[in-house]
Short mmCIF file of C-alpha atoms in Angstrom, two decimals:
data_model
loop_
_atom_site.label_atom_id
_atom_site.label_comp_id
_atom_site.label_asym_id
_atom_site.label_seq_id
_atom_site.Cartn_x
_atom_site.Cartn_y
_atom_site.Cartn_z
CA UNK A 10 12.32 -81.61 -24.73
CA UNK A 11 12.50 -83.28 -28.05
CA UNK A 12 15.17 -85.89 -29.71
CA UNK A 13 15.80 -88.85 -32.65
CA UNK A 14 15.64 -92.37 -32.23
CA UNK A 15 17.38 -94.98 -34.18
CA UNK A 16 15.55 -98.11 -33.06
CA UNK A 17 12.04 -99.29 -33.91
CA UNK A 18 11.06 -99.55 -30.24
CA UNK A 19 9.45 -96.13 -29.93
CA UNK A 20 6.82 -94.16 -31.83
CA UNK A 21 9.38 -91.60 -32.99
CA UNK A 22 12.09 -93.76 -34.55
CA UNK A 23 14.18 -93.20 -37.69
CA UNK A 24 11.77 -95.23 -39.83
CA UNK A 25 8.94 -92.92 -38.92
CA UNK A 26 11.16 -89.92 -39.59
CA UNK A 27 11.85 -91.17 -43.10
CA UNK A 28 8.21 -92.00 -43.73
CA UNK A 29 7.01 -88.66 -42.41
CA UNK A 30 6.88 -87.41 -46.00
CA UNK A 31 3.37 -88.86 -46.19
CA UNK A 32 2.35 -85.99 -43.90
CA UNK A 33 4.22 -83.34 -45.87
CA UNK A 34 3.09 -79.73 -45.59
CA UNK A 35 4.90 -76.41 -45.54
CA UNK A 36 6.21 -75.92 -42.01
CA UNK A 37 8.25 -72.87 -43.02
CA UNK A 38 5.39 -70.58 -44.03
CA UNK A 39 5.02 -69.12 -40.53
CA UNK A 40 8.75 -68.96 -39.80
CA UNK A 41 9.04 -65.20 -40.52
CA UNK A 42 6.24 -64.54 -37.98
CA UNK A 43 7.92 -66.71 -35.32
CA UNK A 44 11.27 -65.04 -36.00
CA UNK A 45 9.88 -61.52 -35.62
CA UNK A 46 7.90 -62.28 -32.46
CA UNK A 47 10.73 -64.17 -30.75
CA UNK A 48 13.21 -61.47 -31.77
CA UNK A 49 11.04 -58.84 -30.09
CA UNK A 50 10.66 -61.02 -26.98
CA UNK A 51 14.43 -61.56 -26.94
CA UNK A 52 15.27 -57.85 -27.23
CA UNK A 53 12.68 -56.67 -24.70
CA UNK A 54 13.38 -59.52 -22.29
CA UNK A 55 17.16 -59.07 -22.52
CA UNK A 56 16.84 -55.33 -21.92
CA UNK A 57 14.49 -55.65 -18.93
CA UNK A 58 16.18 -58.60 -17.26
CA UNK A 59 19.68 -57.32 -18.02
CA UNK A 60 18.74 -54.08 -16.30
CA UNK A 61 17.26 -55.96 -13.34
CA UNK A 62 20.37 -58.14 -12.98
CA UNK A 63 22.57 -55.05 -13.11
CA UNK A 64 20.27 -53.33 -10.63
CA UNK A 65 20.62 -56.18 -8.15
CA UNK A 66 24.39 -56.51 -8.57
CA UNK A 67 25.28 -52.84 -8.51
CA UNK A 68 23.38 -51.72 -5.42
CA UNK A 69 25.24 -50.73 -2.29
CA UNK A 70 23.54 -53.59 -0.46
CA UNK A 71 24.29 -56.52 -2.72
CA UNK A 72 23.64 -59.21 -0.13
CA UNK A 73 20.07 -60.45 -0.04
CA UNK A 74 18.20 -59.17 2.99
CA UNK A 75 15.22 -61.54 2.83
CA UNK A 76 14.11 -64.86 1.36
CA UNK A 77 11.93 -62.90 -1.07
CA UNK A 78 14.99 -61.11 -2.42
CA UNK A 79 16.74 -64.48 -2.93
CA UNK A 80 13.83 -65.89 -4.93
CA UNK A 81 13.44 -62.71 -7.00
CA UNK A 82 17.14 -62.75 -7.87
CA UNK A 83 16.94 -66.39 -8.95
CA UNK A 84 13.83 -65.71 -11.03
CA UNK A 85 15.62 -62.82 -12.73
CA UNK A 86 18.62 -65.09 -13.40
CA UNK A 87 16.36 -67.78 -14.90
CA UNK A 88 14.68 -65.20 -17.15
CA UNK A 89 18.01 -63.77 -18.26
CA UNK A 90 19.37 -67.23 -19.15
CA UNK A 91 16.14 -68.01 -21.01
CA UNK A 92 16.69 -64.86 -23.09
CA UNK A 93 20.19 -66.06 -23.97
CA UNK A 94 18.77 -69.35 -25.32
CA UNK A 95 16.37 -67.65 -27.74
CA UNK A 96 18.86 -66.70 -30.52
CA UNK A 97 19.46 -70.40 -31.29
CA UNK A 98 15.72 -70.92 -31.74
CA UNK A 99 15.41 -67.77 -33.85
CA UNK A 100 18.31 -68.76 -36.13
CA UNK A 101 16.93 -72.26 -36.74
CA UNK A 102 13.73 -70.72 -38.18
CA UNK A 103 15.86 -69.08 -40.89
CA UNK A 104 18.25 -71.97 -41.54
CA UNK A 105 18.05 -75.33 -43.28
CA UNK A 106 21.32 -76.42 -41.71
CA UNK A 107 21.30 -79.82 -40.01
CA UNK A 108 23.92 -78.54 -37.55
CA UNK A 109 21.83 -75.52 -36.53
CA UNK A 110 18.66 -77.61 -36.13
CA UNK A 111 20.45 -80.23 -34.03
CA UNK A 112 22.13 -77.50 -31.97
CA UNK A 113 18.70 -76.10 -31.18
CA UNK A 114 17.17 -79.51 -30.45
CA UNK A 115 20.08 -80.69 -28.30
CA UNK A 116 21.09 -77.53 -26.45
CA UNK A 117 18.64 -74.71 -27.18
CA UNK A 118 15.57 -76.75 -26.22
CA UNK A 119 17.29 -78.09 -23.09
CA UNK A 120 18.26 -74.60 -21.90
CA UNK A 121 14.81 -73.24 -22.71
CA UNK A 122 13.05 -75.91 -20.65
CA UNK A 123 15.59 -75.71 -17.84
CA UNK A 124 14.84 -72.05 -17.33
CA UNK A 125 11.11 -72.41 -18.00
CA UNK A 126 10.76 -74.81 -15.10
CA UNK A 127 13.17 -72.76 -12.98
CA UNK A 128 10.79 -69.83 -13.49
CA UNK A 129 7.80 -72.03 -12.63
CA UNK A 130 9.41 -73.22 -9.41
CA UNK A 131 10.69 -69.83 -8.25
CA UNK A 132 7.30 -68.23 -8.92
CA UNK A 133 5.87 -70.96 -6.71
CA UNK A 134 8.40 -70.16 -3.97
CA UNK A 135 7.56 -66.45 -4.19
CA UNK A 136 3.85 -67.19 -3.88
CA UNK A 137 4.46 -69.50 -0.89
CA UNK A 138 6.58 -66.80 0.75
CA UNK A 139 3.80 -64.22 0.34
CA UNK A 140 1.22 -66.68 1.62
CA UNK A 141 3.26 -67.45 4.75
CA UNK A 142 3.58 -63.73 5.38
CA UNK A 143 -0.21 -63.47 5.34
CA UNK A 144 -0.93 -66.44 7.58
CA UNK A 145 2.03 -65.79 9.92
CA UNK A 146 2.10 -62.00 9.86
CA UNK A 147 3.36 -61.81 13.46
CA UNK A 148 6.36 -64.11 13.00
CA UNK A 149 8.77 -65.67 10.54
CA UNK A 150 8.30 -69.24 9.35
CA UNK A 151 11.45 -71.33 8.97
CA UNK A 152 10.83 -71.45 5.21
CA UNK A 153 11.02 -67.64 5.12
CA UNK A 154 14.56 -67.51 6.51
CA UNK A 155 17.55 -66.62 4.35
CA UNK A 156 19.20 -69.97 5.03
CA UNK A 157 16.14 -71.89 3.84
CA UNK A 158 15.88 -69.71 0.73
CA UNK A 159 19.50 -70.35 -0.22
CA UNK A 160 19.13 -74.10 0.36
CA UNK A 161 15.90 -74.32 -1.65
CA UNK A 162 17.37 -72.28 -4.51
CA UNK A 163 20.56 -74.36 -4.64
CA UNK A 164 18.67 -77.68 -4.59
CA UNK A 165 16.35 -76.41 -7.34
CA UNK A 166 19.19 -75.49 -9.68
CA UNK A 167 21.13 -78.71 -8.98
CA UNK A 168 18.02 -80.80 -9.69
CA UNK A 169 17.20 -78.98 -12.94
CA UNK A 170 20.81 -78.98 -14.15
CA UNK A 171 21.03 -82.72 -13.47
CA UNK A 172 17.96 -83.43 -15.60
CA UNK A 173 19.20 -81.13 -18.38
CA UNK A 174 22.64 -82.76 -18.34
CA UNK A 175 21.08 -86.22 -18.62
CA UNK A 176 19.03 -85.05 -21.60
CA UNK A 177 22.03 -83.53 -23.39
CA UNK A 178 24.22 -86.59 -22.75
CA UNK A 179 21.56 -88.97 -24.07
CA UNK A 180 21.04 -86.75 -27.12
CA UNK A 181 24.60 -87.47 -28.24
CA UNK A 182 24.06 -91.23 -28.10
CA UNK A 183 21.46 -91.06 -30.87
CA UNK A 184 22.27 -91.86 -34.49
CA UNK A 185 23.34 -88.72 -36.44
CA UNK A 186 20.96 -87.48 -39.13
CA UNK A 187 21.95 -86.53 -42.67
CA UNK A 188 18.82 -84.50 -43.46
CA UNK A 189 17.12 -81.65 -41.66
CA UNK A 190 14.39 -82.85 -39.24
CA UNK A 191 11.14 -80.96 -39.72
CA UNK A 192 10.72 -80.74 -35.95
CA UNK A 193 12.61 -81.63 -32.79
CA UNK A 194 9.77 -84.10 -32.14
CA UNK A 195 11.25 -86.29 -34.87
CA UNK A 196 14.46 -86.50 -32.87
CA UNK A 197 12.89 -87.93 -29.73
CA UNK A 198 12.51 -91.59 -29.09
CA UNK A 199 14.25 -94.82 -29.91
CA UNK A 200 15.41 -96.69 -26.85
CA UNK A 201 15.04 -93.53 -24.78
CA UNK A 202 11.34 -93.00 -25.52
CA UNK A 203 10.29 -94.07 -22.03
CA UNK A 204 12.91 -91.80 -20.44
CA UNK A 205 11.68 -88.75 -22.33
CA UNK A 206 8.06 -89.52 -21.49
CA UNK A 207 8.98 -89.83 -17.81
CA UNK A 208 10.62 -86.40 -17.97
CA UNK A 209 7.50 -84.90 -19.54
CA UNK A 210 5.20 -86.62 -17.05
CA UNK A 211 7.25 -85.44 -14.05
CA UNK A 212 7.57 -81.89 -15.37
CA UNK A 213 3.82 -81.74 -15.98
CA UNK A 214 3.13 -83.06 -12.47
CA UNK A 215 5.46 -80.40 -11.08
CA UNK A 216 3.67 -77.70 -13.06
CA UNK A 217 0.23 -78.87 -11.89
CA UNK A 218 1.41 -78.93 -8.26
CA UNK A 219 2.69 -75.35 -8.48
CA UNK A 220 -0.47 -74.24 -10.31
CA UNK A 221 -2.73 -75.80 -7.66
CA UNK A 222 -0.61 -74.20 -4.93
CA UNK A 223 -0.92 -70.76 -6.51
CA UNK A 224 -4.70 -71.01 -6.71
CA UNK A 225 -4.82 -72.25 -3.11
CA UNK A 226 -2.65 -69.34 -1.93
CA UNK A 227 -4.81 -66.84 -3.80
CA UNK A 228 -8.05 -68.35 -2.51
CA UNK A 229 -6.79 -68.42 1.10
CA UNK A 230 -5.50 -64.86 0.87
CA UNK A 231 -8.83 -63.67 -0.57
CA UNK A 232 -10.68 -65.30 2.33
CA UNK A 233 -8.42 -63.55 4.83
CA UNK A 234 -9.05 -60.24 3.08
CA UNK A 235 -12.83 -60.74 3.16
CA UNK A 236 -12.79 -61.65 6.86
CA UNK A 237 -10.58 -58.68 7.75
CA UNK A 238 -12.73 -56.24 5.76
CA UNK A 239 -15.87 -57.50 7.49
CA UNK A 240 -14.31 -56.89 10.91
CA UNK A 241 -12.44 -53.63 10.21
CA UNK A 242 -13.03 -52.33 6.66
CA UNK A 243 -10.70 -49.31 6.91
CA UNK A 244 -7.89 -50.76 9.04
CA UNK A 245 -4.24 -50.86 7.99
CA UNK A 246 -4.34 -54.65 8.35
CA UNK A 247 -7.13 -54.88 5.77
CA UNK A 248 -5.18 -52.64 3.42
CA UNK A 249 -2.05 -54.81 3.67
CA UNK A 250 -4.06 -57.98 3.09
CA UNK A 251 -5.72 -56.42 0.05
CA UNK A 252 -2.26 -55.58 -1.29
CA UNK A 253 -1.16 -59.17 -0.70
CA UNK A 254 -4.21 -60.41 -2.62
CA UNK A 255 -3.38 -58.09 -5.51
CA UNK A 256 0.21 -59.34 -5.58
CA UNK A 257 -0.95 -62.95 -5.55
CA UNK A 258 -3.41 -62.23 -8.38
CA UNK A 259 -0.59 -60.83 -10.54
CA UNK A 260 1.50 -63.93 -9.88
CA UNK A 261 -1.37 -66.28 -10.72
CA UNK A 262 -2.27 -64.32 -13.86
CA UNK A 263 1.27 -64.23 -15.29
CA UNK A 264 1.82 -67.89 -14.42
CA UNK A 265 -1.47 -69.02 -15.97
CA UNK A 266 -1.09 -66.97 -19.16
CA UNK A 267 2.46 -68.13 -19.82
CA UNK A 268 2.44 -71.79 -18.82
CA UNK A 269 -1.07 -73.29 -18.91
CA UNK A 270 -1.48 -73.19 -22.74
CA UNK A 271 1.88 -74.88 -23.31
CA UNK A 272 1.14 -77.78 -20.96
CA UNK A 273 -2.35 -78.27 -22.40
CA UNK A 274 -0.82 -78.79 -25.84
CA UNK A 275 2.36 -80.59 -24.79
CA UNK A 276 0.75 -83.64 -23.19
CA UNK A 277 -1.32 -84.86 -26.17
CA UNK A 278 1.60 -84.16 -28.51
CA UNK A 279 3.98 -86.30 -26.44
CA UNK A 280 1.72 -89.17 -25.42
CA UNK A 281 -0.70 -89.55 -28.33
CA UNK A 282 1.88 -89.72 -31.09
CA UNK A 283 1.61 -88.04 -34.49
CA UNK A 284 -1.28 -88.27 -36.92
CA UNK A 285 -1.45 -86.49 -40.25
CA UNK A 286 -4.97 -85.24 -39.55
CA UNK A 287 -3.91 -82.98 -36.68
CA UNK A 288 -0.11 -82.81 -37.03
CA UNK A 289 -0.26 -79.34 -38.60
CA UNK A 290 -2.60 -77.96 -35.94
CA UNK A 291 -0.49 -79.29 -33.07
CA UNK A 292 2.70 -77.98 -34.67
CA UNK A 293 1.43 -74.39 -34.81
CA UNK A 294 -0.19 -74.64 -31.40
CA UNK A 295 3.10 -75.85 -29.91
CA UNK A 296 5.06 -73.01 -31.49
CA UNK A 297 2.53 -70.41 -30.32
CA UNK A 298 2.35 -71.77 -26.77
CA UNK A 299 6.15 -71.87 -26.54
CA UNK A 300 6.15 -68.19 -27.49
CA UNK A 301 3.57 -67.55 -24.76
CA UNK A 302 5.72 -69.42 -22.25
CA UNK A 303 8.84 -67.38 -23.04
CA UNK A 304 6.83 -64.17 -22.75
CA UNK A 305 7.28 -64.55 -19.00
CA UNK A 306 10.72 -62.95 -19.45
CA UNK A 307 8.87 -59.75 -20.35
CA UNK A 308 6.05 -60.12 -17.80
CA UNK A 309 8.10 -61.11 -14.75
CA UNK A 310 9.45 -57.55 -14.28
CA UNK A 311 5.87 -56.69 -13.32
CA UNK A 312 6.28 -59.10 -10.41
CA UNK A 313 9.50 -57.38 -9.35
CA UNK A 314 7.73 -54.03 -9.51
CA UNK A 315 4.80 -54.97 -7.28
CA UNK A 316 6.84 -57.02 -4.80
CA UNK A 317 9.93 -54.84 -4.45
CA UNK A 318 9.99 -51.31 -3.09
CA UNK A 319 13.19 -50.59 -4.98
CA UNK A 320 11.25 -50.65 -8.23
CA UNK A 321 8.30 -48.75 -6.82
CA UNK A 322 10.49 -45.92 -5.49
CA UNK A 323 12.21 -45.24 -8.82
CA UNK A 324 15.33 -47.21 -7.99
CA UNK A 325 16.44 -45.29 -4.93
CA UNK A 326 18.97 -46.90 -2.61
CA UNK A 327 16.36 -47.26 0.13
CA UNK A 328 13.62 -49.86 0.26
CA UNK A 329 14.18 -53.58 0.41
CA UNK A 330 11.97 -56.29 -1.04
CA UNK A 331 11.67 -57.86 2.35
CA UNK A 332 9.98 -54.72 3.64
CA UNK A 333 7.33 -54.56 0.92
#
């Protein structure tokens, strides 16, 4: 999340913003490409996730029947809200308005990151749920209960909304700008530099924890599949475990494709400062990896399809995610 400082205590203060002309280059040349790609992501993501939200809300059995259903609904909600934040980002590519750019940097970016990390966390919960089903196939772990799922989901949203609210509130304490900032990075810093770096460090640590957990779940599930196939290659148990491994692989693949590139680029950009020699490269890499991260709104429906019988049975009234 990126914002403008007014004091010379941080690496991204107003003085640096004014002197950034020494690194001038045309940042608008790729704007039409970014606009087209994000517009397609917005339209496809809004269509898919809007349909999924409607599908969940309009079924005869609206109440969640399993913890998996709770997490899938929250993931769909996060994706839908992420779609709604994209128009601000798309408009700012076509506008030189200070108001539009600040609206994107203050609100659009905050909403985008709120729902990005909501997606990261709920994908982690879904993977943990599937893993517990594999290792405790004969019983239900306390973390797989509906009550636990509702508590975890509520705490997650409260935590993320608190961080987003703090970011937005602090953004309004910064000195207003009279010219258009070339990037939201030029609006971060001042006396809040340390705060923003703490947010980035904590969000990266959270991402790495979820990533490591996903790989652990997939590795453990694969081991269980191999052991079961060695004992009884054609048994129904082996078939179910193989399906669980496939589901976990889809989760890991979507997660890795969407979120690893962004975090690989984000850290050096935040902590190493800006240098003219690689400012242009990092700028385009950041924009491309953000596009990859928001692509999860189009890829997550694949997760709903493989984990939920409702989608695999052509949207009939029968079949609950908890029975998949």
